[in-house]
Structures are given as structure tokens and as C-alpha cells.
PDB file of C-alpha atoms in Angstrom:
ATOM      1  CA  UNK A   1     115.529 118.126 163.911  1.00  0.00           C
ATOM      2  CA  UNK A   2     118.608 117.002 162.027  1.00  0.00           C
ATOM      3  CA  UNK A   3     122.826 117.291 162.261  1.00  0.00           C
ATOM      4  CA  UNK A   4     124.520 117.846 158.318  1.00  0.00           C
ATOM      5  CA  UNK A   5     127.329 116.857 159.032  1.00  0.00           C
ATOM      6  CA  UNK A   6     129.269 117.814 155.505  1.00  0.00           C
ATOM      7  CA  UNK A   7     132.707 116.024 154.571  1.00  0.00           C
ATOM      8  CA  UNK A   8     134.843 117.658 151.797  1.00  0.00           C
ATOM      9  CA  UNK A   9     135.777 115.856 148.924  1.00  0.00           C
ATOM     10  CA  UNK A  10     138.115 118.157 147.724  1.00  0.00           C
ATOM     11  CA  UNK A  11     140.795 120.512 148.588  1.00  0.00           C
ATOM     12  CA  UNK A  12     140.403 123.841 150.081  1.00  0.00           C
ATOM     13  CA  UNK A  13     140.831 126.125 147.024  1.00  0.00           C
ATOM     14  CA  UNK A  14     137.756 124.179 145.464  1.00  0.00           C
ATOM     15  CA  UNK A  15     135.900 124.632 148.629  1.00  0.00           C
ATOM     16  CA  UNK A  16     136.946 128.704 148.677  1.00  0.00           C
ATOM     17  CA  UNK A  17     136.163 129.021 144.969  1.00  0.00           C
ATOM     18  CA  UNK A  18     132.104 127.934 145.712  1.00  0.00           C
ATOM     19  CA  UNK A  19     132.119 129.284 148.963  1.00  0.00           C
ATOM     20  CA  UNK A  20     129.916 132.704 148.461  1.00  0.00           C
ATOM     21  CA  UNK A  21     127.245 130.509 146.668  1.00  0.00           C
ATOM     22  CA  UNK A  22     127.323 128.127 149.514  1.00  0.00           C
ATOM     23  CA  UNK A  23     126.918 131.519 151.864  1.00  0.00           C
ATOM     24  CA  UNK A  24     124.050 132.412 149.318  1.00  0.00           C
ATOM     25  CA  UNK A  25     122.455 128.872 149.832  1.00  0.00           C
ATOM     26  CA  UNK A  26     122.624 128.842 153.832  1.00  0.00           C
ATOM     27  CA  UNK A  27     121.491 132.758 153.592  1.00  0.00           C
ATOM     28  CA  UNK A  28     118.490 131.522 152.021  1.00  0.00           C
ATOM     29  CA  UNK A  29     117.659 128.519 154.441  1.00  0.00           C
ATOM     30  CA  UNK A  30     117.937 131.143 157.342  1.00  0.00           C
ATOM     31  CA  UNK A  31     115.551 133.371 155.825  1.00  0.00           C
ATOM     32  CA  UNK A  32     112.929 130.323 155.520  1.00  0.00           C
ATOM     33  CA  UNK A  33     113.320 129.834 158.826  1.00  0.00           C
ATOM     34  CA  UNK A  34     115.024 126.005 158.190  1.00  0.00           C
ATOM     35  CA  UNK A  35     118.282 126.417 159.278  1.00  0.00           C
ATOM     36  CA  UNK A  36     119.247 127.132 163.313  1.00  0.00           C
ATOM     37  CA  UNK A  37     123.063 127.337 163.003  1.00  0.00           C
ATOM     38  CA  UNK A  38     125.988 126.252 160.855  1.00  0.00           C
ATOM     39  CA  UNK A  39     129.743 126.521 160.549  1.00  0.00           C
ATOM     40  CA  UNK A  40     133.005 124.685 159.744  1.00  0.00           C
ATOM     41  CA  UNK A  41     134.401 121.469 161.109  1.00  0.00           C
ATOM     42  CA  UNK A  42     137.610 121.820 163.433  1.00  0.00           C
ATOM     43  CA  UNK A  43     140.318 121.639 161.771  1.00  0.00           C
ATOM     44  CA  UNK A  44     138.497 122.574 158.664  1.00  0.00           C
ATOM     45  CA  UNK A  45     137.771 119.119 156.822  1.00  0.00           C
ATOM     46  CA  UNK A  46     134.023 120.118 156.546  1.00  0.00           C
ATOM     47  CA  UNK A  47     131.019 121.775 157.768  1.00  0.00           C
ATOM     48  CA  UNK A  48     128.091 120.662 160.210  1.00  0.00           C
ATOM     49  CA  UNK A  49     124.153 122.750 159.851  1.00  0.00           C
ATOM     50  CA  UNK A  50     121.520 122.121 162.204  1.00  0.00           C
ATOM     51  CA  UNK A  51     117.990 121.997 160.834  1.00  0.00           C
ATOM     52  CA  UNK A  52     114.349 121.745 161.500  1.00  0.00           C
ATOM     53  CA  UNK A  53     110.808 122.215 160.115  1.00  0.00           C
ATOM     54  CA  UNK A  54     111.241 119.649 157.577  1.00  0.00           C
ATOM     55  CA  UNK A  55     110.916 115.776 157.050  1.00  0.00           C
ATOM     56  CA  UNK A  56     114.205 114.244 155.511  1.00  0.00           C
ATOM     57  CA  UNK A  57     113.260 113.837 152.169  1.00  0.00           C
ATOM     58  CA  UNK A  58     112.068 117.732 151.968  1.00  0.00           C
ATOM     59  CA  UNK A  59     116.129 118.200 153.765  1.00  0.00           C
ATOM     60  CA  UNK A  60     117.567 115.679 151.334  1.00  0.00           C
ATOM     61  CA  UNK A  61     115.948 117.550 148.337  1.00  0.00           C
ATOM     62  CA  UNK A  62     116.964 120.806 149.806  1.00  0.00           C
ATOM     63  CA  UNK A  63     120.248 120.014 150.552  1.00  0.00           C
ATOM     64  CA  UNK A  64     121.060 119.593 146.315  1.00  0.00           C
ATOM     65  CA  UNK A  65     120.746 122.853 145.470  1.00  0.00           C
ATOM     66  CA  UNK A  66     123.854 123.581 147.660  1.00  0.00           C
ATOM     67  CA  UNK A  67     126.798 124.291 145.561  1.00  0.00           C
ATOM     68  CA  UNK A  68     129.286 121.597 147.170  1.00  0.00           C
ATOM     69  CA  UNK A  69     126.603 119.362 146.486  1.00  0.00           C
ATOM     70  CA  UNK A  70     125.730 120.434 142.605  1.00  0.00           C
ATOM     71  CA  UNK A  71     129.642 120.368 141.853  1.00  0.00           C
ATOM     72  CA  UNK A  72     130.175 117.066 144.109  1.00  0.00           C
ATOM     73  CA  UNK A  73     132.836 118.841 146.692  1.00  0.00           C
ATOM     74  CA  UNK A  74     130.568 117.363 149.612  1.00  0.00           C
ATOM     75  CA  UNK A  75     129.284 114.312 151.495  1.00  0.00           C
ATOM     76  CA  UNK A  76     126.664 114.922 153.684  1.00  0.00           C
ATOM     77  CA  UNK A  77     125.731 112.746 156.665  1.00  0.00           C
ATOM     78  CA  UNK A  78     122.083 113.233 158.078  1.00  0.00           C
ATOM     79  CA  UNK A  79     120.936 112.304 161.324  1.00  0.00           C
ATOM     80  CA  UNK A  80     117.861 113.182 163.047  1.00  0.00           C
ATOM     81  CA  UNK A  81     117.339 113.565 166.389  1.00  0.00           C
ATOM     82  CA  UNK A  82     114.380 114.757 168.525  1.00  0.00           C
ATOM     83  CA  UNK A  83     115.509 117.024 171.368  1.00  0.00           C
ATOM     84  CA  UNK A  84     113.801 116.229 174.656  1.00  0.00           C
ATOM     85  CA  UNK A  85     116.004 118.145 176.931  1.00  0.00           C
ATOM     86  CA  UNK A  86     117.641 121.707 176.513  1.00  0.00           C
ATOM     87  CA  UNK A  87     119.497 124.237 177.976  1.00  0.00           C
ATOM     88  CA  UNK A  88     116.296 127.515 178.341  1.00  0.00           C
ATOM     89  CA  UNK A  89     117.419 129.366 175.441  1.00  0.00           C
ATOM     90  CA  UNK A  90     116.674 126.317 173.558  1.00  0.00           C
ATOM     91  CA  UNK A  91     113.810 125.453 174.886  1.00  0.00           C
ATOM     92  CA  UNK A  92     111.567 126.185 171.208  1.00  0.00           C
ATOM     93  CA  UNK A  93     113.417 122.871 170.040  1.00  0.00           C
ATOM     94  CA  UNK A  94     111.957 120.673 172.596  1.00  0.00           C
ATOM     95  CA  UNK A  95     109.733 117.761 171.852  1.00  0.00           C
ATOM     96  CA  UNK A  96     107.604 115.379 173.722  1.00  0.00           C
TER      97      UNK A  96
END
């Protein structure tokens, strides 16, 4: 499982103006069943996603055909982690 943590390199109005692709993007990653969540950072300086189902390369490959990444308005900091304890409604994430 991995934390995106994404860090905007840009201001706001540059963010806004690629937003609905971005949607698209995450829309799509939902549908395949890769993404769990997602939203903005507080206050809004970025976003975080949390995935699964993929290695990091397969992420790191996805992760390009994001909008803020083709038009360089994003950093994005990976980390995996393997989930060993949950709360029950999250207890499909577990791992040994």
C-alpha cells in the first residue's frame, strides 16, 4: 500500500485550471480498483491518495499520466507501508 503525498508547485489558479483532468485521472484509478481515497492537503498546499494493488514502479508509471504531473504543477512523495493493524472496516488492507 502506498501514501502520494502531492506538493504544488504552483499557484492555485494553475492548480484550478487542470483540476477536472486531474478528477478525470483519479476517476479512472477508482474504477481500476487502485485508488482507496484521496483529497486535498489542509490548508490547501497539495493533495495526499492512498493506493494499492500495485508495485511502485507500476504507481510511479501511473502516477505520469496525471495532469499536475504532465504540466509539472506537482511533486509527489511515495511511501509504502504495509498495514498490519486496522480499524474493522479496514480490515481488506491488512497484511501479514
Amino acid at each position: 500500500m502506498f501514501v502520494v503525498s502531492l506538493t504544488y508547485q504552483c499557484e492555485l489558479h494553475e492548480i484550478d485550471a487542470h483540476l477536472p483532468g486531474h478528477i478525470d485521472f483519479l476517476e479512472r484509478c477508482y474504477s481500476a480498483g487502485l485508488f482507496l481515497a484521496s483529497g486535498r492537503k489542509v490548508p490547501r498546499t497539495g493533495g495526499i491518495i492512498l493506493a494499492h494493488h500495485m508495485t511502485r514502479a507500476e504507481l510511479e508509471q501511473l502516477l505520469t499520466q496525471d495532469p499536475f504531473h504532465q504540466h509539472n504543477l506537482a511533486s509527489y512523495d511515495i511511501t509504502e507501508f504495509v498495514p498490519t493493524k486496522t480499524c474493522e472496516q479496514f480490515d481488506f488492507l491488512r497484511q501479514s
